Tab-separated table of C-alpha atoms in Angstrom:
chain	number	residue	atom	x	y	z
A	1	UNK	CA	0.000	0.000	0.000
A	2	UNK	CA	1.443	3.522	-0.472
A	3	UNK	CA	0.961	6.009	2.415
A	4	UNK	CA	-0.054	9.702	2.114
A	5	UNK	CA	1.369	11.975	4.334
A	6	UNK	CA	0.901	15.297	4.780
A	7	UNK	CA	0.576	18.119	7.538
A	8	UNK	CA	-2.434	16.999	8.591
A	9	UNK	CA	-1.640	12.976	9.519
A	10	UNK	CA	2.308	13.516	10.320
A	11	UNK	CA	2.010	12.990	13.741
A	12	UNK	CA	0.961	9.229	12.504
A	13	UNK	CA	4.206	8.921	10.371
A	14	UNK	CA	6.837	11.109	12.104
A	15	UNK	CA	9.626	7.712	12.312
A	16	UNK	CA	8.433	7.013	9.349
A	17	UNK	CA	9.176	10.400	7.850
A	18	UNK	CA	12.419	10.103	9.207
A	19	UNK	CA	13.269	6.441	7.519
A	20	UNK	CA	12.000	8.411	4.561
A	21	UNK	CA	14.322	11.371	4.654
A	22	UNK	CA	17.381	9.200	5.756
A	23	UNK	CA	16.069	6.954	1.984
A	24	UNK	CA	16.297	10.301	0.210
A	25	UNK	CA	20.372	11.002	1.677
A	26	UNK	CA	21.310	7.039	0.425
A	27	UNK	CA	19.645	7.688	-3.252
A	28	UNK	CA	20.772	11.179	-3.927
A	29	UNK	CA	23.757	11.483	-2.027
A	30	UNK	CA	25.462	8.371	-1.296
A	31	UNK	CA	24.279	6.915	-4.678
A	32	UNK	CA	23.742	9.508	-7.105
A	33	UNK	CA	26.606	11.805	-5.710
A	34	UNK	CA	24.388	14.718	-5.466
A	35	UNK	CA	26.690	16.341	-3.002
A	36	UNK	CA	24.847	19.767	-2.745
A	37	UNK	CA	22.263	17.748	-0.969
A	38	UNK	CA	24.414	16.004	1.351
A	39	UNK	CA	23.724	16.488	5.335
A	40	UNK	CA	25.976	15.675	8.459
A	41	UNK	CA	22.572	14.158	10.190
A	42	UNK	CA	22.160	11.944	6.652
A	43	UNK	CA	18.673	13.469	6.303
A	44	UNK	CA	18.028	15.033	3.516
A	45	UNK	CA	15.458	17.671	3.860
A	46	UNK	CA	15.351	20.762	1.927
A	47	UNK	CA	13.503	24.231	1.994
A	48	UNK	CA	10.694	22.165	0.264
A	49	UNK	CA	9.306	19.794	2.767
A	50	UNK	CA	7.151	22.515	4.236
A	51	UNK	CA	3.290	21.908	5.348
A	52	UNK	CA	2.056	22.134	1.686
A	53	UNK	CA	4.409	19.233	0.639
A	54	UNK	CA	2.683	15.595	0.379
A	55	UNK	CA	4.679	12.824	0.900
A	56	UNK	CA	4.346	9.225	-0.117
A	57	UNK	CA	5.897	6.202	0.739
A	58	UNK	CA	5.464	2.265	0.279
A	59	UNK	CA	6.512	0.027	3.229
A	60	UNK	CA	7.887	-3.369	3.343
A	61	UNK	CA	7.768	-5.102	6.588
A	62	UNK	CA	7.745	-1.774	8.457
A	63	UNK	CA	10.862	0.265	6.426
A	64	UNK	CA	10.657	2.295	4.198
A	65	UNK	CA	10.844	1.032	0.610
A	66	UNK	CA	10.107	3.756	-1.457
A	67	UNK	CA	9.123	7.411	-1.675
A	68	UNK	CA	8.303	9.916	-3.940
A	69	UNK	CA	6.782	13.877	-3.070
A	70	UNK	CA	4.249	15.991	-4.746
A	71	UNK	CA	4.430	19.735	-4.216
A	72	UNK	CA	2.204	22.534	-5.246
A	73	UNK	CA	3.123	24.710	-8.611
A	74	UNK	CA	1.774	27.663	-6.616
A	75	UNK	CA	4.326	27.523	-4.478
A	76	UNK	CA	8.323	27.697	-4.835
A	77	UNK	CA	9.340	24.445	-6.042
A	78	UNK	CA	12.112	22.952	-7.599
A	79	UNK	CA	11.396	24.154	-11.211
A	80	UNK	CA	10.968	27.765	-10.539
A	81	UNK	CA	13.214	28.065	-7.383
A	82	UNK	CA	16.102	25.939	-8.399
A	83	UNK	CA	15.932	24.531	-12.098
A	84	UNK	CA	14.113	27.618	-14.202
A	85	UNK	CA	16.524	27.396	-16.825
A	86	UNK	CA	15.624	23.892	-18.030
A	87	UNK	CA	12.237	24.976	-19.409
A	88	UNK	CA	13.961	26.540	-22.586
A	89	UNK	CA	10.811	25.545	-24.605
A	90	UNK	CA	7.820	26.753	-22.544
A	91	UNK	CA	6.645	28.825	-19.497
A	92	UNK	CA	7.173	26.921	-15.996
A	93	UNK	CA	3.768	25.479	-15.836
A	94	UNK	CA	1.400	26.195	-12.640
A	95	UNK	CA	-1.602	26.723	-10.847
A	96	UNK	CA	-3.907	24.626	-8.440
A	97	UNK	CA	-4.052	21.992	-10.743
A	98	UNK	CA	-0.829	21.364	-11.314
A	99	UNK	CA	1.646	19.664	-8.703
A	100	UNK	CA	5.853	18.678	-9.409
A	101	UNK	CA	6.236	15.306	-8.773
A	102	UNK	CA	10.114	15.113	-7.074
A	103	UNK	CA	12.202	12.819	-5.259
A	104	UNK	CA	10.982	9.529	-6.710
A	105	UNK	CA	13.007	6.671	-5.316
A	106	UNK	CA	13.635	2.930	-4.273
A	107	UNK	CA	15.368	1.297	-1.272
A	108	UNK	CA	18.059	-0.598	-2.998
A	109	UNK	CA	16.964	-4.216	-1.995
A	110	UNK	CA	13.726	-3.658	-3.589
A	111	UNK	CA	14.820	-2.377	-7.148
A	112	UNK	CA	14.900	-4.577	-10.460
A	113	UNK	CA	17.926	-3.219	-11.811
A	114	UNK	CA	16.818	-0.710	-14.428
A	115	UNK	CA	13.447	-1.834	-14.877
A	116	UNK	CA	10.920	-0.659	-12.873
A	117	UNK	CA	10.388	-2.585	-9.871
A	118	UNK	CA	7.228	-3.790	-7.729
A	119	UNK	CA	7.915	-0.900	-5.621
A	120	UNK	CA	7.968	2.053	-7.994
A	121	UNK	CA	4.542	1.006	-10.270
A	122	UNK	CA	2.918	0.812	-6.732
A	123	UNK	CA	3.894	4.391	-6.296
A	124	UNK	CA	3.324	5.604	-9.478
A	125	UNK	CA	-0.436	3.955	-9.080
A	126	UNK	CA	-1.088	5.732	-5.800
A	127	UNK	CA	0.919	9.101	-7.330
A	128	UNK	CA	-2.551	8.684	-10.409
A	129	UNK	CA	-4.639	7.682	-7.751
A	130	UNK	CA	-4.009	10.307	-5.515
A	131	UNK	CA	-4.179	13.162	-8.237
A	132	UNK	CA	-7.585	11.533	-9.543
A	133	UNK	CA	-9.016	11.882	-6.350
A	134	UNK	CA	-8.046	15.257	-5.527
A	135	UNK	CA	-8.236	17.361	-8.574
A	136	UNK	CA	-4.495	17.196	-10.164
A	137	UNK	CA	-4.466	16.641	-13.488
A	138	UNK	CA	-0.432	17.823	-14.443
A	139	UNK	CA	2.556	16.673	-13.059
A	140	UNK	CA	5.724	18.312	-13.792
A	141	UNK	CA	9.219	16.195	-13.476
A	142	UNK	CA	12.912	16.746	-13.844
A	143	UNK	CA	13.929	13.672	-14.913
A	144	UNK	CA	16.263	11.016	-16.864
A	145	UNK	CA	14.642	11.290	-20.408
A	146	UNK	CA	13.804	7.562	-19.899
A	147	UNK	CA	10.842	8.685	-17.747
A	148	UNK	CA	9.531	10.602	-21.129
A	149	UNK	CA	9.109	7.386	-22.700
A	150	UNK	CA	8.179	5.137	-20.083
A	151	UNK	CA	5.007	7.584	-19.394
A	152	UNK	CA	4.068	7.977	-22.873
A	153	UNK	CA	3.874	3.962	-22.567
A	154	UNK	CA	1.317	4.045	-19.365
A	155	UNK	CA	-0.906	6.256	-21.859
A	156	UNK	CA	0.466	9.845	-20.297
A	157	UNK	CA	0.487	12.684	-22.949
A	158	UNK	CA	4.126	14.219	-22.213
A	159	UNK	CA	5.306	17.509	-22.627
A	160	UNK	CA	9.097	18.486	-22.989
A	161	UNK	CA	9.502	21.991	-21.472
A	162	UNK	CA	13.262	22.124	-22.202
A	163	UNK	CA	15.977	20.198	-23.814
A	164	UNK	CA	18.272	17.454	-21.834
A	165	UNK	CA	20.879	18.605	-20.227
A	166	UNK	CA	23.620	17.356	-17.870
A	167	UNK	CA	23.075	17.544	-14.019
A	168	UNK	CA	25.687	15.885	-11.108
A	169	UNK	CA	26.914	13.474	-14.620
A	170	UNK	CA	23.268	12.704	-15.347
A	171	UNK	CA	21.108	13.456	-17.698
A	172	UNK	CA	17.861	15.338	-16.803
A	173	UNK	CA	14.972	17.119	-19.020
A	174	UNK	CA	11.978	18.996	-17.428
A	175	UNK	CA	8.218	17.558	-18.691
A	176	UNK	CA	5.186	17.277	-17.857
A	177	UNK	CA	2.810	14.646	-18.114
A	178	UNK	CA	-1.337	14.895	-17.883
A	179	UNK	CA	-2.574	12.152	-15.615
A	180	UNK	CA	-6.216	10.390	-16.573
A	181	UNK	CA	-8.399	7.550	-15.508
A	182	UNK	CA	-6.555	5.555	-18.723
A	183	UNK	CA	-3.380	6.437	-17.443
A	184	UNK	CA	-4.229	4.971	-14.106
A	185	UNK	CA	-5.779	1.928	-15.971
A	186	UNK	CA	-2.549	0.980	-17.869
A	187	UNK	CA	-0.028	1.623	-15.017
A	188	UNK	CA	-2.724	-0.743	-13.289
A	189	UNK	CA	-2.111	-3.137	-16.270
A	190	UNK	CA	1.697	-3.059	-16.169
A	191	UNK	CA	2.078	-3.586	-12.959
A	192	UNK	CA	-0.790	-6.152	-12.945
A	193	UNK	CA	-3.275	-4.786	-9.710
A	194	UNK	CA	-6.526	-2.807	-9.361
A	195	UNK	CA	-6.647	0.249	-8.356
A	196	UNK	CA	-6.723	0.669	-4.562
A	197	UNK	CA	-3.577	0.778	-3.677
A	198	UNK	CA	-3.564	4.248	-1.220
A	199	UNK	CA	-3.496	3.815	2.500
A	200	UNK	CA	-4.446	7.387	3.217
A	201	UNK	CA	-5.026	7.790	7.049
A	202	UNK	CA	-6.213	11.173	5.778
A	203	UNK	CA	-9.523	9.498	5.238
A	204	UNK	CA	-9.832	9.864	8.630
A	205	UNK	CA	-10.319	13.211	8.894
A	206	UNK	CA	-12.696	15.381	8.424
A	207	UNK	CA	-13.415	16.244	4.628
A	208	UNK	CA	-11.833	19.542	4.472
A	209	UNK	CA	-8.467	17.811	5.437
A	210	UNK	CA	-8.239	15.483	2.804
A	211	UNK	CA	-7.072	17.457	0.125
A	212	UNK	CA	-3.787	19.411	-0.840
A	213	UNK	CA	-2.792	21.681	1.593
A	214	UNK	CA	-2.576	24.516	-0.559
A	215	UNK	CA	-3.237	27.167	1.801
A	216	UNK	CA	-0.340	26.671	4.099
């Protein structure tokens, strides 16, 4: 099941936040050799995980397996705070509709080599499942041009906003990608499951706290 976190239901998840953040320092850093990220406390947090950020994450016997974050366009995010200059082709898309989808990533003892593993498809599901349910219909990534392809695949019209270019010795171009009910229905297919695969605790809560916290 993939979890939803946000402001609201993080007192439910804070150690498993933390396993979450600690996940993101192994990928990006220790991995990928993203040094500007890199932390003493081998968290990696950044001026993005604020209150309006939504956080999901997979568990396998109680850790941590993956994680990926939304965050609203309305807001600073990545593309306009840190990466403007890789939309070369179009304006930096936003508004309430539209949420960057950031930090994707896989413990390393549940990955498939490059393919992508049990893991990731259940977090892309919930990612579609999530954004069906709440009004999202664009996603924008930075991203291995890969991704471009692998989307167009689950049925995802894709957008390049810029051209590739080289990032920490990897290649990255910005897109974005419109998510529908047949999108969810073929990244159901690959990954052979229904749809049903959020554990949102936010359920819970009264129905005025179940959607993106836009407003903080």
């Amino acid at each position: 099941m993939v979890h939803v976190i946000s402001a609201y239901n993080a007192h439910l998840y804070s150690d498993v936040l933390e396993d979450a953040y600690r996940l993101r320092h192994k990928v990006f850093v220790d991995e990928r050799k993203w040094m500007a990220l890199e932390k003493p406390d081998k968290r990696e947090v950044d001026q993005f995980d604020t209150p309006s950020a939504l956080h999901f994450v997979v568990l396998r016997n109680k850790r941590v397996a993956g994680y990926c974050r939304l965050l609203p366009t309305i807001r600073p995010h990545l593309l306009d705070s840190v990466y403007p200059w890789l939309c070369e082709r179009e304006t930096i898309p936003t508004g309430p509709d539209i949420f960057e989808w950031t930090r994707y990533c896989v413990a390393r003892e549940w990955r498939y080599g490059s393919a992508v593993s049990d893991v990731g498809s259940e977090l892309i599901v919930g990612v579609f499942e999530y954004c069906l349910e709440n009004g999202i219909n664009v996603l924008t990534l930075q991203a291995d041009p890969m991704w471009m392809t692998r989307f167009h695949e689950l049925g995802c019209p894709v957008r390049p906003l810029g051209f590739p270019t080289e990032i920490d010795n990897e290649n990255v171009v910005a897109f974005s990608l419109a998510v529908s009910e047949n999108s969810l229905k073929k990244a159901c297919e690959f990954r052979g499951c229904r749809p049903g695969v959020l554990e949102d605790r936010m359920r819970e809560l009264p129905e005025e706290f179940r959607r993106p916290t836009l407003e903080m």
